[in-house]
CSV table of C-alpha atoms and ligand atoms in Angstrom, one decimal:
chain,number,residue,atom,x,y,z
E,278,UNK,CA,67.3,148.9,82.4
E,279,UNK,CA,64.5,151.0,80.8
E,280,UNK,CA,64.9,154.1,80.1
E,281,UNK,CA,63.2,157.3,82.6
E,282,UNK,CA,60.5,158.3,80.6
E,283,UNK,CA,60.2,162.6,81.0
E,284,UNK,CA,57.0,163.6,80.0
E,285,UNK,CA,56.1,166.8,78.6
E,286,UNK,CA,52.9,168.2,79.2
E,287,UNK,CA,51.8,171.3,76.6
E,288,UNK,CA,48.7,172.2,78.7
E,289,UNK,CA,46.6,174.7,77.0
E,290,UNK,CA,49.3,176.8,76.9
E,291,UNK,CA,49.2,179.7,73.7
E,292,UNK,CA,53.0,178.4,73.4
E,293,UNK,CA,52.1,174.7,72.8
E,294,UNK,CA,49.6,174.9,70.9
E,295,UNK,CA,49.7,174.5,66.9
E,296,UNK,CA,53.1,175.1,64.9
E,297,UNK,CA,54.8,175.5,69.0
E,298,UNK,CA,53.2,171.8,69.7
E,299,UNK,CA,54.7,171.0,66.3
E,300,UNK,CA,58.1,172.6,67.0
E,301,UNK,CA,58.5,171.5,70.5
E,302,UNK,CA,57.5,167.7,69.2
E,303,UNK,CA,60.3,167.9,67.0
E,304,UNK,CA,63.0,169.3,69.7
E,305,UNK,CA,61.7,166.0,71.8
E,306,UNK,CA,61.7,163.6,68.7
E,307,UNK,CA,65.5,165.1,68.2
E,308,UNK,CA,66.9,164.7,71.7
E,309,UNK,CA,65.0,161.5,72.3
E,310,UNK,CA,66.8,160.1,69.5
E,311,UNK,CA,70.3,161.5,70.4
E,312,UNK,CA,70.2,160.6,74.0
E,313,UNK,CA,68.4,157.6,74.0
E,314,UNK,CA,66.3,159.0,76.5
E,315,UNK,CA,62.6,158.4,76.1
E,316,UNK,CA,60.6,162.0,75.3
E,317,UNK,CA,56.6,161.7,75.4
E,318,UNK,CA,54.5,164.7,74.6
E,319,UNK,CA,51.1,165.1,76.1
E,320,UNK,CA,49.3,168.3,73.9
E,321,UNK,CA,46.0,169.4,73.8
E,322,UNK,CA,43.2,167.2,71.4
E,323,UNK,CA,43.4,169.6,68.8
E,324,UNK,CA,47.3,168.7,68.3
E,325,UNK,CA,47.2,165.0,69.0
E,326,UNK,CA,46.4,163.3,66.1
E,327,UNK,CA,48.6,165.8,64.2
E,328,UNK,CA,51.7,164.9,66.6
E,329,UNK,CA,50.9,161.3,66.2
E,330,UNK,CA,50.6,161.3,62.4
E,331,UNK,CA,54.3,163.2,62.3
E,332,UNK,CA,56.5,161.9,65.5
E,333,UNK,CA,57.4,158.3,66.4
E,334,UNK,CA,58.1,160.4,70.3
E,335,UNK,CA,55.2,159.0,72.6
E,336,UNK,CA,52.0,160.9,72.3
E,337,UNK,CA,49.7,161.0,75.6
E,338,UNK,CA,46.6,163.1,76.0
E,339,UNK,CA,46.1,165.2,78.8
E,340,UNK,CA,42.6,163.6,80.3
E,341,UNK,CA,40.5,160.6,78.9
E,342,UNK,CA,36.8,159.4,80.4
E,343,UNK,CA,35.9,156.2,81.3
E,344,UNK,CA,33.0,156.6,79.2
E,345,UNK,CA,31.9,153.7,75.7
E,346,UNK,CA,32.0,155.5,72.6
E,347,UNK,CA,27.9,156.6,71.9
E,348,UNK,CA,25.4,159.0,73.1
E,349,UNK,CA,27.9,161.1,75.5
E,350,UNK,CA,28.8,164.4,74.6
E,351,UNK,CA,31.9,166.6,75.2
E,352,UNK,CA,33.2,163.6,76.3
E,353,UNK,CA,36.8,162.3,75.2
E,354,UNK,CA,37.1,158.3,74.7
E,355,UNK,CA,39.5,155.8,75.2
E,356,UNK,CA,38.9,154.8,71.8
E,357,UNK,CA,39.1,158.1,70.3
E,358,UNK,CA,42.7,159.1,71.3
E,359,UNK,CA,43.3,155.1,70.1
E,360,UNK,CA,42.3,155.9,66.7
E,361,UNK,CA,43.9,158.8,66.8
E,362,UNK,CA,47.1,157.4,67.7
E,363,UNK,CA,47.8,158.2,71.2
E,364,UNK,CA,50.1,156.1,73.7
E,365,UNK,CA,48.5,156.6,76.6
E,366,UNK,CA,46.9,159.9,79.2
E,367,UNK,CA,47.1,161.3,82.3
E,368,UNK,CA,44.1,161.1,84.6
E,369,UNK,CA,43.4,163.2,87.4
E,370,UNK,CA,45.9,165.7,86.5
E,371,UNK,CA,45.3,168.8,89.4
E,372,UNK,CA,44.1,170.8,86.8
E,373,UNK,CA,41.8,168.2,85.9
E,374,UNK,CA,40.4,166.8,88.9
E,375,UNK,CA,38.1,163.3,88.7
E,376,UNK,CA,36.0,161.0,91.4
E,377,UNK,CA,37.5,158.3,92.4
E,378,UNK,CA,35.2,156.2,90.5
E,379,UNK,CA,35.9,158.3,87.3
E,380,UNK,CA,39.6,157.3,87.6
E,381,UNK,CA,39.1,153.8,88.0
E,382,UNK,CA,36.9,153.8,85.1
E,383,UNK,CA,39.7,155.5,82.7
E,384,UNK,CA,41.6,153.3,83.5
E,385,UNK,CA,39.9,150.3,83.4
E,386,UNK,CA,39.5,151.8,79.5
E,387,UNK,CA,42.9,152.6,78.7
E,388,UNK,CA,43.8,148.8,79.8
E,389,UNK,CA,41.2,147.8,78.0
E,390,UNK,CA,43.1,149.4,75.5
E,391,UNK,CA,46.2,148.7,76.1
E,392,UNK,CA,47.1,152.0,76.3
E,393,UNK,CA,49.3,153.9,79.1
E,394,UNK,CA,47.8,155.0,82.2
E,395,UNK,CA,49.1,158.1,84.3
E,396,UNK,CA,47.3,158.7,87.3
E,397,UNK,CA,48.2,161.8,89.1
E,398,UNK,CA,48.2,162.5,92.8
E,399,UNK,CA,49.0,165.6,94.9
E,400,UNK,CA,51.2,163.7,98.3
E,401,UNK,CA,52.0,160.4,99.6
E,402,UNK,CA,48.3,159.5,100.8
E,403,UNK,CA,46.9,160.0,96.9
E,404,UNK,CA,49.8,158.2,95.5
E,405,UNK,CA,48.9,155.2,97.6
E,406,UNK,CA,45.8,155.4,96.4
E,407,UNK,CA,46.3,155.6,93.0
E,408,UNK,CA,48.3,152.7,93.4
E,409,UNK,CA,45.6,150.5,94.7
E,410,UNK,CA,44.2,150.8,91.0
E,411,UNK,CA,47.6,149.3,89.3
E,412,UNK,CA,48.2,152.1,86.6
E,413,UNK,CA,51.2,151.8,84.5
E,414,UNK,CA,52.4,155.2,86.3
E,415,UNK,CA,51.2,157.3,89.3
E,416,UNK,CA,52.8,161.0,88.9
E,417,UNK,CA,53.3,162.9,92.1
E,418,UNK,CA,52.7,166.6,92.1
E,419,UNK,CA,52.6,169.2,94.8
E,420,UNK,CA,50.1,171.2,93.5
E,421,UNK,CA,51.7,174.7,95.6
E,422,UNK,CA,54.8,173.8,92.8
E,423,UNK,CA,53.0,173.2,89.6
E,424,UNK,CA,54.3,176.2,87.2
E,425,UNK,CA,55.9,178.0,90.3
E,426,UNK,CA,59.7,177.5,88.7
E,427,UNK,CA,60.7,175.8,92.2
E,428,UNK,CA,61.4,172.4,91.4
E,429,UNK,CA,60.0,169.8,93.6
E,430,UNK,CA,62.9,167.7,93.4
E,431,UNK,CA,65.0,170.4,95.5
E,432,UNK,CA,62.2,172.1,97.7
E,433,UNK,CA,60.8,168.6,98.5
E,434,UNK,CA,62.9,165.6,97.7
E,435,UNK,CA,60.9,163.9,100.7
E,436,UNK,CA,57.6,164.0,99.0
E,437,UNK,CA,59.3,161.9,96.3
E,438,UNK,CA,61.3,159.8,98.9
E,439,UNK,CA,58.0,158.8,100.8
E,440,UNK,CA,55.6,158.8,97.3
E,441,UNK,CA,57.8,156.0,95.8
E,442,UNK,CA,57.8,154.5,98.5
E,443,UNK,CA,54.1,154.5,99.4
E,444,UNK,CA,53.5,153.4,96.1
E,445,UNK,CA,55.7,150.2,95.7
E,446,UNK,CA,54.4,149.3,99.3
E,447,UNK,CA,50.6,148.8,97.7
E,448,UNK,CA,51.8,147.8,94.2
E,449,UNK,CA,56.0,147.3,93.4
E,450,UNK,CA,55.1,146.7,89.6
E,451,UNK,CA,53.4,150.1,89.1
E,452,UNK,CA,56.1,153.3,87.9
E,453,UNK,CA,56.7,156.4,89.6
E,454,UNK,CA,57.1,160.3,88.4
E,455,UNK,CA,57.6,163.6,89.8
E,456,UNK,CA,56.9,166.5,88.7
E,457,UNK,CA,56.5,170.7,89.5
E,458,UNK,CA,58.9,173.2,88.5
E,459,UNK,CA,61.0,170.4,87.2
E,460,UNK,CA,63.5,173.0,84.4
E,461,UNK,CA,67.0,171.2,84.6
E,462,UNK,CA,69.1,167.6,84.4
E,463,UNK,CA,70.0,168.3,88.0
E,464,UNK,CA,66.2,168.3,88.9
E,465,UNK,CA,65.9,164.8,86.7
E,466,UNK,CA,68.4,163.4,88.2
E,467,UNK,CA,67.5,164.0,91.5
E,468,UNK,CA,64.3,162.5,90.8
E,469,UNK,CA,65.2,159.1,89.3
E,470,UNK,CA,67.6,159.1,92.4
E,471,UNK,CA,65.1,159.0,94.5
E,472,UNK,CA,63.4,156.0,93.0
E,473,UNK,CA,61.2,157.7,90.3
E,474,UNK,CA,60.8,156.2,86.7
E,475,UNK,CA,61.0,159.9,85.5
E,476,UNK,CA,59.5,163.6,85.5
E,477,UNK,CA,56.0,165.1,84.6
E,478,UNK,CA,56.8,168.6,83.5
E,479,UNK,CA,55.7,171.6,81.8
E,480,UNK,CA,56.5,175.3,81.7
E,481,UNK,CA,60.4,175.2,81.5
E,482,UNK,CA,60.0,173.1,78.0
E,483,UNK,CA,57.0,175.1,77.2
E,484,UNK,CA,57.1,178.6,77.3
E,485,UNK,CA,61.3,178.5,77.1
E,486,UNK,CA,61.9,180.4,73.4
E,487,UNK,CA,64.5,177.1,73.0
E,488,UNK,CA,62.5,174.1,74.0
E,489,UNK,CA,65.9,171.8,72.5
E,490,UNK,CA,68.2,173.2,74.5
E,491,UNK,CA,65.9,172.8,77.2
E,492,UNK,CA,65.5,169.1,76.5
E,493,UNK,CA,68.9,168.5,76.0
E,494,UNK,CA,69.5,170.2,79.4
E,495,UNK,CA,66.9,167.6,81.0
E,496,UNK,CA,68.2,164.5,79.6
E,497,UNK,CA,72.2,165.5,80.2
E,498,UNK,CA,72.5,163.7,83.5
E,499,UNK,CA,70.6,160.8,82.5
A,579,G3P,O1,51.8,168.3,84.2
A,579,G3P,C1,53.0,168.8,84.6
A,579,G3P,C2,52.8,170.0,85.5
A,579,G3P,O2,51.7,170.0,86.2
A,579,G3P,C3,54.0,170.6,86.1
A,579,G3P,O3,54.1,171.8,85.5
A,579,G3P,O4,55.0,173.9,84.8
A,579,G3P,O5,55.6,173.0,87.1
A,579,G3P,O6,56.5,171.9,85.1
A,579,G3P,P1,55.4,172.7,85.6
């Protein structure tokens, strides 16, 4: 059985950014490699090719376009977070909304790539959706949650419950996370319970002042 992948996301957050990206990189290389438990570490593009040159931990980055490398500005390619060593990104993320067509087209790219593709979706509807375009990983997130320290997997274990299974009903191959207000191993656990492949999280890694013990916390019921 693979192991639940929990995926931290840095945001632009002043506490993730720089040496903090650095330090919490190395609290997830730690406990990844103590517990076995796979640790990926979505920063911002200033910090990814850093975190990739230093960790072996799984590097994502937080939005890609669909776009060719060429005469496109402010744009961020598939084949630049490549070269720059990334895993895989999230698409759609809530605070980074996209058409329908621009998701397709990321990832379309990252495949192309054979990079890892997170799509995220806000309920059961979207995650069906999201499906329909065979990521490696749709991520479920009530947006009312996101960075509101209620964790989704206690104030609404049915959105996970009817998410997986909306998503295995259009595609069984393609993964499942959760995430919002996700903070503790009882909240991971609950999740993969449920059918997830793991959490999407952010603010309980991020702006805690011990990001390891954090971690450790996460993985502990794993
Ligand atoms: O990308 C993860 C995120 O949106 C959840 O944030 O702070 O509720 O863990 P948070």
């Amino acid at each position: 059985m693979t192991s639940p992948l929990i995926l931290v996301n840095l945001k632009t957050y002043r506490e993730g950014t720089g040496n903090r990206a650095h330090m919490i990189a190395q609290a997830a290389q730690l406990v990844a490699q103590d517990s076995g438990v796979t640790i990926g570490i979505a920063p911002g593009y200033i910090d990814l090719h850093p975190l990739c040159h230093h960790f072996s931990i799984p590097v994502y980055a937080q939005h890609v376009d669909g776009c060719e490398p060429g005469a496109n500005t402010g744009h961020i390619t598939v084949d630049a977070i490549k070269t720059a060593g990334a895993a895989g990104s999230l698409i759609n993320h809530s605070e980074r909304r996209l058409t329908l067509a621009e998701i397709e087209a990321s990832v379309r790219g990252l495949q192309a790539h054979k990079l890892i593709s997170v799509i995220c979706s806000n309920n059961e509807t979207t995650s069906a959706g999201a499906a329909a375009l065979v990521p490696d990983y749709v991520a479920i997130e009530p947006p009312e949650l996101i960075g509101s320290g209620v964790s989704v997997s206690k104030a609404n274990p049915e959105i996970i419950r009817k998410s997986v299974a909306a998503v295995h009903a259009v595609s069984p191959k393609v993964k499942v996370l959760t995430g919002a207000g996700i903070q503790t191993g009882e909240c991971v656990k609950i999740a993969v319970d449920l059918g997830t492949d793991g959490v999407l999280l952010a603010s309980s890694v991020v702006k805690s002042k011990e990001p390891a013990a954090v971690l450790r916390d996460l993985v502990s019921k794993l």
